[in-house]
mmCIF file of C-alpha atoms and ligand atoms in Angstrom:
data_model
loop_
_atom_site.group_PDB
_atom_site.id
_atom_site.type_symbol
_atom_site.label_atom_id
_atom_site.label_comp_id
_atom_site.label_asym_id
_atom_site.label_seq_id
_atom_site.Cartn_x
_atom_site.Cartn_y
_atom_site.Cartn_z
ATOM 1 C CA UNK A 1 116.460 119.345 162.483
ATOM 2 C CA UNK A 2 116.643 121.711 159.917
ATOM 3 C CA UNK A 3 118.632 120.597 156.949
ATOM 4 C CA UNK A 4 121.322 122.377 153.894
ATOM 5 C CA UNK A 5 121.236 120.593 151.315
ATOM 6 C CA UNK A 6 123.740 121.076 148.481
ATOM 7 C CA UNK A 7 124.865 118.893 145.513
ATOM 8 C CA UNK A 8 126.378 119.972 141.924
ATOM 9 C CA UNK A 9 126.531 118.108 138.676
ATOM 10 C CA UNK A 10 129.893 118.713 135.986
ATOM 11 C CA UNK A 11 129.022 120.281 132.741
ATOM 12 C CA UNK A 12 129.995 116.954 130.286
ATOM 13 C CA UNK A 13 127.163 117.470 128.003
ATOM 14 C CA UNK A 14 123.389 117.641 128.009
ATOM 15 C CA UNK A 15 121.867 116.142 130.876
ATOM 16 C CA UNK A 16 119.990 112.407 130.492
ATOM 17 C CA UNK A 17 118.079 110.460 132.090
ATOM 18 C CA UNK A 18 120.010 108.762 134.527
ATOM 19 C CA UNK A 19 121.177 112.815 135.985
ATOM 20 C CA UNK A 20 117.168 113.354 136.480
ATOM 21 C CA UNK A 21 116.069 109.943 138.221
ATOM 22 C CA UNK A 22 119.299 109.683 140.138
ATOM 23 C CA UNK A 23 119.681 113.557 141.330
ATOM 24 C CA UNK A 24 117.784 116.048 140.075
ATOM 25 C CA UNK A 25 114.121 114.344 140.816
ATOM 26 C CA UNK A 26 115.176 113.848 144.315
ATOM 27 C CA UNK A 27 116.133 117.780 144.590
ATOM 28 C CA UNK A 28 113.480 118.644 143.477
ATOM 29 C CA UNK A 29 111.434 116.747 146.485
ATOM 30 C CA UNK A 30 114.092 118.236 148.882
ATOM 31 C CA UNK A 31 113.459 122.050 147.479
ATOM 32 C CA UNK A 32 110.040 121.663 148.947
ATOM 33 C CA UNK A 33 110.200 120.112 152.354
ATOM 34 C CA UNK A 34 109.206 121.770 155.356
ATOM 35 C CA UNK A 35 113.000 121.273 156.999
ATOM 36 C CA UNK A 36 114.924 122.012 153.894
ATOM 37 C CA UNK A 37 116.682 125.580 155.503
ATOM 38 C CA UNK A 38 118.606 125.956 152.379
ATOM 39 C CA UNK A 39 119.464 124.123 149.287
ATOM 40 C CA UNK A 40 122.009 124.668 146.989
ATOM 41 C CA UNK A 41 122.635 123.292 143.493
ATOM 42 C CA UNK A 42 125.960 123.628 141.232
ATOM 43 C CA UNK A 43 127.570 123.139 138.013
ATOM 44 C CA UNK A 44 130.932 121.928 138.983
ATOM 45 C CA UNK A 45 132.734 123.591 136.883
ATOM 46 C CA UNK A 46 136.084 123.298 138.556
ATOM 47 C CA UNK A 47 135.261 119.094 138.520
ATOM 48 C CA UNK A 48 134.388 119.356 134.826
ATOM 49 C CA UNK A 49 138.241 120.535 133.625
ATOM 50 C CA UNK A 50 139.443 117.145 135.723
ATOM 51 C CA UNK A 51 138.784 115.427 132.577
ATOM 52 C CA UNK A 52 138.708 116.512 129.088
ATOM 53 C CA UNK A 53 136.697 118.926 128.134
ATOM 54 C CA UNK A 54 136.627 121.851 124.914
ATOM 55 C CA UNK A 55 136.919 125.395 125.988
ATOM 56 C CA UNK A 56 135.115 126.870 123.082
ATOM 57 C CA UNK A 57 132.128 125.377 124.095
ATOM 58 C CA UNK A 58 132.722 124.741 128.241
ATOM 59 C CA UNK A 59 130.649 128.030 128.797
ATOM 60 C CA UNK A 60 127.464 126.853 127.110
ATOM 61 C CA UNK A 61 128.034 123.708 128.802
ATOM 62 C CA UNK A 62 127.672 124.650 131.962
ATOM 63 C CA UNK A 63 125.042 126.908 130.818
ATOM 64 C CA UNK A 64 123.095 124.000 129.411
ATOM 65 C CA UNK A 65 122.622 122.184 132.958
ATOM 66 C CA UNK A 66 121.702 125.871 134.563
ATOM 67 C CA UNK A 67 118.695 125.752 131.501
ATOM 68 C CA UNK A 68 118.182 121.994 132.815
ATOM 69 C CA UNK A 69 117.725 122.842 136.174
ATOM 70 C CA UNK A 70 115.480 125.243 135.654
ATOM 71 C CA UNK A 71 113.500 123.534 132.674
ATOM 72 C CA UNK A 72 113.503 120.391 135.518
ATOM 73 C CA UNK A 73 111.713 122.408 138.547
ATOM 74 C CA UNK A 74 114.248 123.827 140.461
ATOM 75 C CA UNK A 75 112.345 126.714 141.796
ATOM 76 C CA UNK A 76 115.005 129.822 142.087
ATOM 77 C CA UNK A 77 113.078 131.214 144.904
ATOM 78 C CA UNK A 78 113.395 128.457 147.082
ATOM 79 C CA UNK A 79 117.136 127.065 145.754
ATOM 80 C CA UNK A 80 120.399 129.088 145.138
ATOM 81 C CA UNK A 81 121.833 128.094 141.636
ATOM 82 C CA UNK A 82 125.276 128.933 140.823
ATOM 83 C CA UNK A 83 128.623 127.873 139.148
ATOM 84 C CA UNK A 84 131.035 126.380 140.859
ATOM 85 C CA UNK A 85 134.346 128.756 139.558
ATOM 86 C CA UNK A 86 132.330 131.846 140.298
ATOM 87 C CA UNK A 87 132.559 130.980 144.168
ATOM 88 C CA UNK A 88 136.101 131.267 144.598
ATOM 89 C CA UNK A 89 135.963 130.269 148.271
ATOM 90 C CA UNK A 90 135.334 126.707 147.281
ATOM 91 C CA UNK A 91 138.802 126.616 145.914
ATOM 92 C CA UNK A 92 140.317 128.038 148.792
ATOM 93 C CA UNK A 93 138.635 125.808 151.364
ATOM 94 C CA UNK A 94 139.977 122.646 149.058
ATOM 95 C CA UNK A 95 143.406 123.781 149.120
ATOM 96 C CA UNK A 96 143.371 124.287 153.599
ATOM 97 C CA UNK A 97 141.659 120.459 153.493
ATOM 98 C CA UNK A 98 144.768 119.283 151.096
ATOM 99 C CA UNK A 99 147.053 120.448 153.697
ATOM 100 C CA UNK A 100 145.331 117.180 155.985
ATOM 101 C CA UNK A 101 144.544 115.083 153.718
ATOM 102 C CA UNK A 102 146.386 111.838 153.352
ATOM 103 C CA UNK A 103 147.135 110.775 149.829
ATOM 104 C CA UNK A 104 146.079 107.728 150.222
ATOM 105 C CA UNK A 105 142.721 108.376 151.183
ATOM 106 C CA UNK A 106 142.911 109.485 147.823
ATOM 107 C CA UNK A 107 144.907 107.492 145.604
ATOM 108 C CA UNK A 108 142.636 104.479 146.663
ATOM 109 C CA UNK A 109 139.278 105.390 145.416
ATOM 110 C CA UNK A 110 137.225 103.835 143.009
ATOM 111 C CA UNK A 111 136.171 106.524 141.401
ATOM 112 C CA UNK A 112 140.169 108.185 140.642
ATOM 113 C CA UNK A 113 141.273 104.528 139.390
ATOM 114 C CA UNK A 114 138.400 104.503 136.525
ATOM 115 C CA UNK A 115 138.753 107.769 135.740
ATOM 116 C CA UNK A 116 142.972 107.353 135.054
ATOM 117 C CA UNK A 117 141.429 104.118 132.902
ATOM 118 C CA UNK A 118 139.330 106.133 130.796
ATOM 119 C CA UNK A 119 141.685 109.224 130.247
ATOM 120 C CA UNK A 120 145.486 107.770 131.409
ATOM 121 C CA UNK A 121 147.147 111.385 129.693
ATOM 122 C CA UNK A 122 144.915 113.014 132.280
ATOM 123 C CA UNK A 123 146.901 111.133 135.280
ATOM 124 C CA UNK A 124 147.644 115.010 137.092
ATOM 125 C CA UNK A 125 146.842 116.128 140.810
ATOM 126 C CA UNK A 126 143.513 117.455 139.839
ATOM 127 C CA UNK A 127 141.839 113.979 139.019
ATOM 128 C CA UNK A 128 143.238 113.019 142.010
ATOM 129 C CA UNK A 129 142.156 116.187 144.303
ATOM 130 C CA UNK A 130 138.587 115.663 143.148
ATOM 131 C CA UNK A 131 137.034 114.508 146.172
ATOM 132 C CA UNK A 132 138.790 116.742 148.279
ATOM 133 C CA UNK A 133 136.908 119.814 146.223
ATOM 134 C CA UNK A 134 134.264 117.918 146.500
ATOM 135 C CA UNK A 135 134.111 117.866 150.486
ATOM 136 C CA UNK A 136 135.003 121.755 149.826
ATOM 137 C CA UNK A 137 131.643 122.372 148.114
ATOM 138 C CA UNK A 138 130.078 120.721 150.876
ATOM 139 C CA UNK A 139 131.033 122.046 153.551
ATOM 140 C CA UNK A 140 132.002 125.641 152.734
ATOM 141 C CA UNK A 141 127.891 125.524 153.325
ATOM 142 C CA UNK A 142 128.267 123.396 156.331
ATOM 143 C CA UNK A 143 125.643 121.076 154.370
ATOM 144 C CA UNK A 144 124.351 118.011 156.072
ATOM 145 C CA UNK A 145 122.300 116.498 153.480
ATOM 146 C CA UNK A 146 124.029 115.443 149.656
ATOM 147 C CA UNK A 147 121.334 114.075 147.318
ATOM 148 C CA UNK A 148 123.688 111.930 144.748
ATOM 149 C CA UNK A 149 123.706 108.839 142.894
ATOM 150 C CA UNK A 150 125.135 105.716 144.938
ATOM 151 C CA UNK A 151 128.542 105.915 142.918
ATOM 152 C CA UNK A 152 129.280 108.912 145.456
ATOM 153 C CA UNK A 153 129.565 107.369 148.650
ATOM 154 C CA UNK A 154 132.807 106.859 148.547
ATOM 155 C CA UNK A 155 133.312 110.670 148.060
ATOM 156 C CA UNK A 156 130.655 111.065 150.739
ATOM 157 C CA UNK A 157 132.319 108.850 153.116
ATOM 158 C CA UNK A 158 135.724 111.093 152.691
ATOM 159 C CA UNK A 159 134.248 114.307 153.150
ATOM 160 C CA UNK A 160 133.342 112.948 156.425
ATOM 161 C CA UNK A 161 136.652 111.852 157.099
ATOM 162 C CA UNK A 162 138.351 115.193 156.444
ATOM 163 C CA UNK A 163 135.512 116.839 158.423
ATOM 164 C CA UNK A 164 136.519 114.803 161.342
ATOM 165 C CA UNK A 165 140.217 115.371 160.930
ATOM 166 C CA UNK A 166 139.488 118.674 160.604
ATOM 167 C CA UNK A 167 137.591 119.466 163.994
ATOM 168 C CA UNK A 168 140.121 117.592 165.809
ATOM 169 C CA UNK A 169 142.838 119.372 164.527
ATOM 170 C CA UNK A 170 141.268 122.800 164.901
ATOM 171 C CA UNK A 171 138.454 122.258 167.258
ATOM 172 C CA UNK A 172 134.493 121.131 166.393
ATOM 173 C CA UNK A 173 133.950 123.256 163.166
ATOM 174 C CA UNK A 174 131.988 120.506 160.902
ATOM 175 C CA UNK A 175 129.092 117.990 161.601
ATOM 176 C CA UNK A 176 128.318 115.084 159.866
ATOM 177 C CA UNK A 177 127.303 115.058 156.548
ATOM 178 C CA UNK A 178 124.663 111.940 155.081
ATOM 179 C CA UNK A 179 124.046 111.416 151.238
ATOM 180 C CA UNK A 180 120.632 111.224 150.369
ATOM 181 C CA UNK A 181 119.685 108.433 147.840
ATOM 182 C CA UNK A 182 116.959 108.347 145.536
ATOM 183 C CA UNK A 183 114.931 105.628 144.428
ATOM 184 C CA UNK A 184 116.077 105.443 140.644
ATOM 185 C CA UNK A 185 120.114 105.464 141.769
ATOM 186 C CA UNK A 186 121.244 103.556 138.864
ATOM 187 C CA UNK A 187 119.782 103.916 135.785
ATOM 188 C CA UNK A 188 121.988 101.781 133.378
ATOM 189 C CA UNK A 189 122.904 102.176 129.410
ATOM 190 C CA UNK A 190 120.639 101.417 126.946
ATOM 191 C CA UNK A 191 123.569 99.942 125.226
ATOM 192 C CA UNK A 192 125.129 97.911 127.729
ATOM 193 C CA UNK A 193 123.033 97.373 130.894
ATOM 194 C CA UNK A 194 125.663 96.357 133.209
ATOM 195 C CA UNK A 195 127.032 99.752 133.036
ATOM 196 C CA UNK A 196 125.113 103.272 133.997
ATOM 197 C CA UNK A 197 123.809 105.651 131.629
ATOM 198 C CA UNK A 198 126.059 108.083 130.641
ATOM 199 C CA UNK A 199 126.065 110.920 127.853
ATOM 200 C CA UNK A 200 127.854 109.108 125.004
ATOM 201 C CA UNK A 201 126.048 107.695 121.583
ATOM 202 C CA UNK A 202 123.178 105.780 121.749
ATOM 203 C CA UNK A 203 124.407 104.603 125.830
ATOM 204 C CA UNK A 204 121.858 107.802 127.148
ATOM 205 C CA UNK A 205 118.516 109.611 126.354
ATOM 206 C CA UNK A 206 119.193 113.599 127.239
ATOM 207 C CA UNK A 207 116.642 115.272 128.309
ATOM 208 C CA UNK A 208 116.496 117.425 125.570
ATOM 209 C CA UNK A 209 116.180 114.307 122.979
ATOM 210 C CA UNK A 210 113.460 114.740 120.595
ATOM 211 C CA UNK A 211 110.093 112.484 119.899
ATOM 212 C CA UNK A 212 112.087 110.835 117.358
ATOM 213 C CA UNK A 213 115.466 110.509 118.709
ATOM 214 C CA UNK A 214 113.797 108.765 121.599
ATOM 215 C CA UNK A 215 111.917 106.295 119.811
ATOM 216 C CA UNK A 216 114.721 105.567 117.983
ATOM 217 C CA UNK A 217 117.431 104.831 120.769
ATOM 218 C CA UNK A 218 114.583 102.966 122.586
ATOM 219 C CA UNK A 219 114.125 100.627 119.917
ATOM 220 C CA UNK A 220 117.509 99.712 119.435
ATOM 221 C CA UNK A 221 118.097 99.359 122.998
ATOM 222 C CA UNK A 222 119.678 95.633 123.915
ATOM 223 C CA UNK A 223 117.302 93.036 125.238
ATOM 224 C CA UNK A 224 118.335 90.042 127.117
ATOM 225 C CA UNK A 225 117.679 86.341 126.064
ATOM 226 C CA UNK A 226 114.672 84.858 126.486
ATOM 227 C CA UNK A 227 111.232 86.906 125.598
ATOM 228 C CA UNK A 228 109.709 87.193 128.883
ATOM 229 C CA UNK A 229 109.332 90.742 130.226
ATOM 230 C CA UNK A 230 110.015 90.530 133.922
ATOM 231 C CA UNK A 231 111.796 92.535 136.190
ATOM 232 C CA UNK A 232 115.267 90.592 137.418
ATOM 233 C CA UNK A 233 118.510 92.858 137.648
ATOM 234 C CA UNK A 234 120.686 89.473 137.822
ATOM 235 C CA UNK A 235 119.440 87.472 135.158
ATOM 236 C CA UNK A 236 117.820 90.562 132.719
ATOM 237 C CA UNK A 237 119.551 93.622 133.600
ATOM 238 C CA UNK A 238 118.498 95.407 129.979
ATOM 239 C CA UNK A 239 114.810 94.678 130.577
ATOM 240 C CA UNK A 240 115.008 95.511 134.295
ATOM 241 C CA UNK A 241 116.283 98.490 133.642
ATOM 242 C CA UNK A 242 113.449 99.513 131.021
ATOM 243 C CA UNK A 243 111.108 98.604 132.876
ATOM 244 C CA UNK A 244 112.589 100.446 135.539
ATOM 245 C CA UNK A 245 112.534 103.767 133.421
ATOM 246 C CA UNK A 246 108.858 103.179 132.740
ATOM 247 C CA UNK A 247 108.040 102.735 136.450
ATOM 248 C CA UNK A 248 109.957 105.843 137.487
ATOM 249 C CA UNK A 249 108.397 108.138 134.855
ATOM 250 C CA UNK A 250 104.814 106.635 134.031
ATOM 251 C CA UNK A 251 104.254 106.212 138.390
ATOM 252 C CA UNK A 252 102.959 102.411 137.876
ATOM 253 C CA UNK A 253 103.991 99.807 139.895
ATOM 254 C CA UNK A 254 106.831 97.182 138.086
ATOM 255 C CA UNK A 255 104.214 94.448 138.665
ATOM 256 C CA UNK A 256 101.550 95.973 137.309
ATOM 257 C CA UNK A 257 103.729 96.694 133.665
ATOM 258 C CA UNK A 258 104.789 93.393 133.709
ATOM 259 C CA UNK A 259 101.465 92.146 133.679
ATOM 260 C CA UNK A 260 100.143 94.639 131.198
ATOM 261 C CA UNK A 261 103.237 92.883 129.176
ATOM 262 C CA UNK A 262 102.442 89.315 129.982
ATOM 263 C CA UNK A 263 102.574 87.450 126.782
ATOM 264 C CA UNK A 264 103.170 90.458 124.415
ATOM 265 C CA UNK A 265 106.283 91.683 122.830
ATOM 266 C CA UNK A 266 109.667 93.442 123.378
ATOM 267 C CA UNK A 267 109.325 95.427 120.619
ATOM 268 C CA UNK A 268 105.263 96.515 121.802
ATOM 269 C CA UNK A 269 106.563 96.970 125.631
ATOM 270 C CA UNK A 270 109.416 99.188 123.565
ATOM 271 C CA UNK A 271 107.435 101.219 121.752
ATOM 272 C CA UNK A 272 105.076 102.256 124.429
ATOM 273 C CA UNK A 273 107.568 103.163 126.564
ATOM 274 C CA UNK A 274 109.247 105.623 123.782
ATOM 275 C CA UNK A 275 106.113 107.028 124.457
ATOM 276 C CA UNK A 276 105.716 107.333 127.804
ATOM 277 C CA UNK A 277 109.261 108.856 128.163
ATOM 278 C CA UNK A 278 108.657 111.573 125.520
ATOM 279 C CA UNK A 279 105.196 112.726 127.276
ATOM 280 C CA UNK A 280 107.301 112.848 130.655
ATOM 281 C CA UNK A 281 109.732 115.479 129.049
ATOM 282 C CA UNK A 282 107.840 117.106 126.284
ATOM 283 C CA UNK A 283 106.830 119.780 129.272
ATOM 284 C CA UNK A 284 110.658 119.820 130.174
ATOM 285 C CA UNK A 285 111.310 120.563 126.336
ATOM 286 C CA UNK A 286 108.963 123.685 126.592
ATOM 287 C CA UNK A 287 109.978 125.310 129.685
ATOM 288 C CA UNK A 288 113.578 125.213 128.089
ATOM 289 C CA UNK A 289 112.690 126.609 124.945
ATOM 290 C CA UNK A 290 111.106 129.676 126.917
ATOM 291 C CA UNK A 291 114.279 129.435 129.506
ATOM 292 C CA UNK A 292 116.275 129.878 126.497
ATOM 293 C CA UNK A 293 114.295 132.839 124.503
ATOM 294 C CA UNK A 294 114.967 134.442 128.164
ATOM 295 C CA UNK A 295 118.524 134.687 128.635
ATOM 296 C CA UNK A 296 118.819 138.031 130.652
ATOM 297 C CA UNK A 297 116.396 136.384 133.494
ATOM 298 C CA UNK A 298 118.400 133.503 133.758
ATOM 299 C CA UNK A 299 121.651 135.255 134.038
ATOM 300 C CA UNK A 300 120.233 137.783 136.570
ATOM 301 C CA UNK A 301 119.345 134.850 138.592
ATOM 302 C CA UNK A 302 122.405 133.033 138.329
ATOM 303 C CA UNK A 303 124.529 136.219 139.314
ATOM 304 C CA UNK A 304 121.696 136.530 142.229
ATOM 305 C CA UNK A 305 122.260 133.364 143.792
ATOM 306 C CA UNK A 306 126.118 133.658 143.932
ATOM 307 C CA UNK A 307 126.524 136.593 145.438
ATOM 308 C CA UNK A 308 123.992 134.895 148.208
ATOM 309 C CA UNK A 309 126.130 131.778 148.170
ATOM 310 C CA UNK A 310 129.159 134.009 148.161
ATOM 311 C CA UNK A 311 128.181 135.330 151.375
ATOM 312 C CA UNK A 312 127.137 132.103 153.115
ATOM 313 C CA UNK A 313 130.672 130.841 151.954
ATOM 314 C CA UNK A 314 132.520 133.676 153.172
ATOM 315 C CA UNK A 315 131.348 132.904 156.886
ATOM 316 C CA UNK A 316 132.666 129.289 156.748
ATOM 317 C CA UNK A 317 135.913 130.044 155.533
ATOM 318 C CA UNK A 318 136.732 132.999 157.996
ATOM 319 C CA UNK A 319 135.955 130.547 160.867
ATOM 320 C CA UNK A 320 138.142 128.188 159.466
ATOM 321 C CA UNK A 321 140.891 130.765 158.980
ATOM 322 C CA UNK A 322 140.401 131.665 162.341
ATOM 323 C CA UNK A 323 140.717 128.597 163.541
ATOM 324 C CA UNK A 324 143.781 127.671 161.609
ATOM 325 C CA UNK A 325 145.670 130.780 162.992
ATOM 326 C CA UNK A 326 145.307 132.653 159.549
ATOM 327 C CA UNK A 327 142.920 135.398 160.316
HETATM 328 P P1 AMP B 1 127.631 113.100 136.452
HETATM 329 O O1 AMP B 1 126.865 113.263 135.192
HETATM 330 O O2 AMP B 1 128.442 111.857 136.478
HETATM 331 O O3 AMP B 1 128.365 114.336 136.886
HETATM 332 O O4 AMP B 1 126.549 112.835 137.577
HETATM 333 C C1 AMP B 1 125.714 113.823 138.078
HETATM 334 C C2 AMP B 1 124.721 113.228 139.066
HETATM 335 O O5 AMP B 1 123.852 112.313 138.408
HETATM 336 C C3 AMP B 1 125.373 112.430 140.212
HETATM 337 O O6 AMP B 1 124.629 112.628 141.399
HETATM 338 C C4 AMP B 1 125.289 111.016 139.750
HETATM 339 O O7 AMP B 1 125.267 110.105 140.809
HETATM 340 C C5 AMP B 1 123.972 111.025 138.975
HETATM 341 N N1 AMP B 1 124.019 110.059 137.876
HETATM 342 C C6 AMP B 1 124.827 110.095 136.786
HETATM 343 N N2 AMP B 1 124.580 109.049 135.977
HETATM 344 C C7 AMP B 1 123.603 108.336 136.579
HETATM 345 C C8 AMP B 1 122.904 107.152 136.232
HETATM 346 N N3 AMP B 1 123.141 106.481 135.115
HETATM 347 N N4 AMP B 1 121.935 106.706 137.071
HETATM 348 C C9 AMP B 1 121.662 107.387 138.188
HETATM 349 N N5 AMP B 1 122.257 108.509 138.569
HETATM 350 C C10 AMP B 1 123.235 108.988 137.785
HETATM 351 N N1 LIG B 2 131.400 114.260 142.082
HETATM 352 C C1 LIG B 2 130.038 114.518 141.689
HETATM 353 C C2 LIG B 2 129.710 113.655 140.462
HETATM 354 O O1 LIG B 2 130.582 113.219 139.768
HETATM 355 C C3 LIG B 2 129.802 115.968 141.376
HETATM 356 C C4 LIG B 2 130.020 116.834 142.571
HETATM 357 C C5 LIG B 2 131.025 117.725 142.774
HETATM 358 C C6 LIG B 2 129.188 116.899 143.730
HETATM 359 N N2 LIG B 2 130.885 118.355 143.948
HETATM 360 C C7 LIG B 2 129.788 117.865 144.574
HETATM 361 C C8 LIG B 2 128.035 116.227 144.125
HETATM 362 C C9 LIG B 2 129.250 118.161 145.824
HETATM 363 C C10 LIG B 2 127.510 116.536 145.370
HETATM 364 C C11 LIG B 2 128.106 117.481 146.220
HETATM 365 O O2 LIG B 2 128.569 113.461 140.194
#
């Protein structure tokens, strides 16, 4: 079966680790299989203003994960790239799924009732509709496949609901959509390992963090008790995690780093693998820098790819409208 792939990341900052091992390494893979019949990848910009967010720089944000894409491996002759509030048919597909969505598919979800905890002011129908734009990205492409981090199967899970209420409302429209999960799905703080990385402080390493900025938030990452360096998520969650990092980016096996470690210290097993995460993304680092001494080429390509995705986009939603009895 040939697959569509599409997934999108908000603009909150500078991407880090966790957004590479957790999405964008598994695109990457997906951009280059044989039944990939067209991938898509977005900066949600329209998720983005859900939560706070600073208009004077919002622009360069989303900018900044285009230059991350790029700098990453997305290759824009085999992927469409675009922003999310340039294709306004995504917005207009979320509104005709509001009109059959239950609130309280909504007003139940994990990911709305942490969200209202970490910004209560921003308690308004947007944070709530989320998931239902979400489902709109989706399937405006009639995507089947949704490489994302495990925190968005719950989102994945309603798309599929509306989907179904959907085609049995207004006839078999939408198939079944899976999420795809990568290996590295939660890659956790390097502040507090029990919670996933994220772009505040000292919690994330972007990938746009220096030599030196790198060593520096490595080394004061939290360890757990006890000196051993062995790989148990329960018991040692900070070490687990490191060690998971290494694994991911240096290829070896976790059994074969904890024996290199056997015996030896954190702050050794630390400072090698400051260095093994600045090789990984001192390529990265160039490709930006050129990215960004090209601006023109990437905002030709950008414009490119949404007028493409514009099109593809346009199809959906005049079946839909037809369907509904609007066209
Ligand atoms: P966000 O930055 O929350 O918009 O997330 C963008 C993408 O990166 C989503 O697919 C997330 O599941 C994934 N992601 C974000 N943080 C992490 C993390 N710490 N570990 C793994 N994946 C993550
Ligand atoms: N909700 C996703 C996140 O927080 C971002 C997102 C928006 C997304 N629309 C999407 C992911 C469509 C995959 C497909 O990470």
């Amino acid at each position: 079966m040939s697959n569509r792939i599409f997934s999108g990341i908000r603009p909150s900052g500078k991407l880090h680790l966790g957004n590479y091992l957790g999405a964008i390494k598994n695109w990457i893979e997906l951009q280059d299989k044989p039944d990939t019949e067209q991938a898509i990848f977005a900066v949600v910009d329209y998720h983005g203003i859900t939560t706070p967010f600073d208009p004077k720089t919002y622009k360069q944000q989303a900018m900044d994960v285009i230059l991350d894409y790029l700098a990453a491996g997305l290759a824009p002759k085999k992927v469409l790239l675009m922003r999310q509030s340039r294709v306004s048919q995504h917005t207009e597909l979320a509104w005709i799924f509001n009109t059959i969505t239950p609130v309280s598919w909504l007003d139940r979800l994990p990911t709305y009732r942490e969200q209202l905890e970490k910004s209560p002011k921003y308690n308004h129908m947007g944070l709530l509709d989320y998931p239902v734009l979400m489902a709109a990205d989706i399937l405006i492409y009639k995507s089947n496949v949704v490489p994302v981090g495990e925190d968005q199967m719950p989102h994945i899970d309603l798309t599929n609901e509306i989907a179904k209420k959907f085609n049995s409302m207004f006839g078999q429209t939408f198939d079944p959509v899976k999420a795809h999960l990568a290996e590295g799905a939660r890659i956790m703080s390097l502040q507090e390992p029990t919670k996933k990385m994220s772009k505040t402080g000292d919690d994330g390493i972007a990938l746009s963090d220096a030599p030196d900025v790198i060593r520096e938030k490595i080394k004061k990452a939290v360890t757990d008790s006890g000196k051993e360096i062995i790989y148990d998520p329960e018991k040692k969650p900070a070490v687990s995690n490191l060690l998971t990092i290494h694994h991911l980016l240096s290829g070896k096996a976790i059994k074969s780093i904890e024996n290199e470690y056997f015996g030896k210290s954190y702050s050794e097993f630390k400072s090698d693998l400051a260095e093994v995460v600045a090789d990984f993304l001192k390529p990265f680092q160039e490709r930006r820098k050129e990215l960004e001494a090209d601006m023109t080429y990437v905002e030709d390509l950008l414009i490119e790819s949404e007028e493409k995705a514009k099109e593809m986009a346009q199809k959906t939603l005049d079946e839909v409208k037809t369907r509904m009895g609007l066209l």
